[in-house]
């Protein structure tokens, strides 16, 4: 079944009283990432339900993170741009 981009949602649910978070997703990319984590770390990540269009996972809520956006100065951005240009020139030579 083909889902619209709007229908390809991911919902993360947890509360203060419990130690685990529940992740419900219909996004194929998120499913692939979480399936890989379930395979690599089965004692931590668990697939607790699935249908033909979605999956539900359980994981410790401490692995849900919030991050600040990375800030790069204009000078640093120019340095990175020059470095990448040099790397690409070496590859093309």
mmCIF file of C-alpha atoms in Angstrom:
data_model
loop_
_atom_site.group_PDB
_atom_site.id
_atom_site.type_symbol
_atom_site.label_atom_id
_atom_site.label_comp_id
_atom_site.label_asym_id
_atom_site.label_seq_id
_atom_site.Cartn_x
_atom_site.Cartn_y
_atom_site.Cartn_z
ATOM 1 C CA UNK A 1 0.000 0.000 0.000
ATOM 2 C CA UNK A 2 1.408 3.392 -0.987
ATOM 3 C CA UNK A 3 1.094 6.094 1.666
ATOM 4 C CA UNK A 4 1.214 9.836 1.053
ATOM 5 C CA UNK A 5 4.078 11.775 2.633
ATOM 6 C CA UNK A 6 1.578 13.174 5.133
ATOM 7 C CA UNK A 7 0.542 9.645 6.163
ATOM 8 C CA UNK A 8 4.170 8.515 6.661
ATOM 9 C CA UNK A 9 4.208 9.686 10.262
ATOM 10 C CA UNK A 10 6.342 8.837 13.276
ATOM 11 C CA UNK A 11 5.001 9.224 16.799
ATOM 12 C CA UNK A 12 7.213 8.969 19.885
ATOM 13 C CA UNK A 13 5.339 8.523 23.153
ATOM 14 C CA UNK A 14 6.715 8.396 26.698
ATOM 15 C CA UNK A 15 5.897 9.652 30.162
ATOM 16 C CA UNK A 16 7.721 10.381 33.411
ATOM 17 C CA UNK A 17 6.484 7.242 35.184
ATOM 18 C CA UNK A 18 7.892 4.710 32.701
ATOM 19 C CA UNK A 19 11.457 4.090 31.584
ATOM 20 C CA UNK A 20 10.644 3.155 27.982
ATOM 21 C CA UNK A 21 9.502 5.165 24.990
ATOM 22 C CA UNK A 22 7.201 3.728 22.332
ATOM 23 C CA UNK A 23 7.847 4.664 18.707
ATOM 24 C CA UNK A 24 5.081 4.141 16.137
ATOM 25 C CA UNK A 25 6.090 4.781 12.548
ATOM 26 C CA UNK A 26 4.886 4.409 8.985
ATOM 27 C CA UNK A 27 8.036 5.990 7.533
ATOM 28 C CA UNK A 28 10.082 3.379 5.625
ATOM 29 C CA UNK A 29 13.395 5.167 6.368
ATOM 30 C CA UNK A 30 12.701 5.218 10.109
ATOM 31 C CA UNK A 31 11.609 1.566 9.978
ATOM 32 C CA UNK A 32 14.912 0.611 8.295
ATOM 33 C CA UNK A 33 16.946 2.501 10.906
ATOM 34 C CA UNK A 34 15.043 1.045 13.845
ATOM 35 C CA UNK A 35 15.115 -2.477 12.367
ATOM 36 C CA UNK A 36 18.907 -2.175 12.126
ATOM 37 C CA UNK A 37 19.050 -1.116 15.780
ATOM 38 C CA UNK A 38 16.784 -4.033 16.777
ATOM 39 C CA UNK A 39 19.129 -6.419 14.963
ATOM 40 C CA UNK A 40 22.305 -4.918 16.420
ATOM 41 C CA UNK A 41 21.027 -4.242 19.960
ATOM 42 C CA UNK A 42 18.125 -6.657 20.641
ATOM 43 C CA UNK A 43 18.430 -6.205 24.403
ATOM 44 C CA UNK A 44 17.764 -2.452 24.052
ATOM 45 C CA UNK A 45 15.527 -1.935 20.992
ATOM 46 C CA UNK A 46 12.473 -4.154 20.483
ATOM 47 C CA UNK A 47 9.879 -4.390 17.732
ATOM 48 C CA UNK A 48 6.640 -4.851 19.674
ATOM 49 C CA UNK A 49 4.124 -4.794 16.833
ATOM 50 C CA UNK A 50 3.757 -4.515 13.099
ATOM 51 C CA UNK A 51 1.239 -4.473 10.289
ATOM 52 C CA UNK A 52 1.761 -4.317 6.544
ATOM 53 C CA UNK A 53 2.180 -0.489 6.680
ATOM 54 C CA UNK A 54 3.621 0.323 10.115
ATOM 55 C CA UNK A 55 5.755 -0.880 13.010
ATOM 56 C CA UNK A 56 5.870 -0.143 16.720
ATOM 57 C CA UNK A 57 9.090 -0.232 18.715
ATOM 58 C CA UNK A 58 10.071 0.019 22.366
ATOM 59 C CA UNK A 59 13.318 1.568 23.571
ATOM 60 C CA UNK A 60 14.668 3.325 26.675
ATOM 61 C CA UNK A 61 13.422 6.890 26.716
ATOM 62 C CA UNK A 62 16.964 8.068 27.478
ATOM 63 C CA UNK A 63 17.765 7.376 23.800
ATOM 64 C CA UNK A 64 15.290 10.008 22.645
ATOM 65 C CA UNK A 65 17.376 13.156 22.310
ATOM 66 C CA UNK A 66 16.951 16.830 21.655
ATOM 67 C CA UNK A 67 19.816 18.659 20.002
ATOM 68 C CA UNK A 68 20.687 22.268 19.422
ATOM 69 C CA UNK A 69 21.193 23.255 15.799
ATOM 70 C CA UNK A 70 24.842 23.433 14.812
ATOM 71 C CA UNK A 71 26.111 26.961 14.245
ATOM 72 C CA UNK A 72 28.987 27.471 11.833
ATOM 73 C CA UNK A 73 30.582 30.872 11.342
ATOM 74 C CA UNK A 74 30.932 32.309 7.858
ATOM 75 C CA UNK A 75 34.732 31.984 8.122
ATOM 76 C CA UNK A 76 34.532 28.303 9.085
ATOM 77 C CA UNK A 77 32.016 27.657 6.304
ATOM 78 C CA UNK A 78 34.492 29.159 3.790
ATOM 79 C CA UNK A 79 37.308 26.984 5.190
ATOM 80 C CA UNK A 80 35.199 23.859 4.770
ATOM 81 C CA UNK A 81 34.243 24.921 1.246
ATOM 82 C CA UNK A 82 37.930 25.349 0.273
ATOM 83 C CA UNK A 83 38.872 22.002 1.837
ATOM 84 C CA UNK A 84 36.121 20.193 -0.071
ATOM 85 C CA UNK A 85 37.140 21.938 -3.277
ATOM 86 C CA UNK A 86 40.739 20.744 -2.813
ATOM 87 C CA UNK A 87 39.575 17.186 -2.072
ATOM 88 C CA UNK A 88 37.391 17.164 -5.185
ATOM 89 C CA UNK A 89 40.237 18.518 -7.339
ATOM 90 C CA UNK A 90 42.536 15.716 -6.127
ATOM 91 C CA UNK A 91 39.893 13.104 -6.945
ATOM 92 C CA UNK A 92 39.384 14.443 -10.460
ATOM 93 C CA UNK A 93 43.142 14.499 -11.199
#
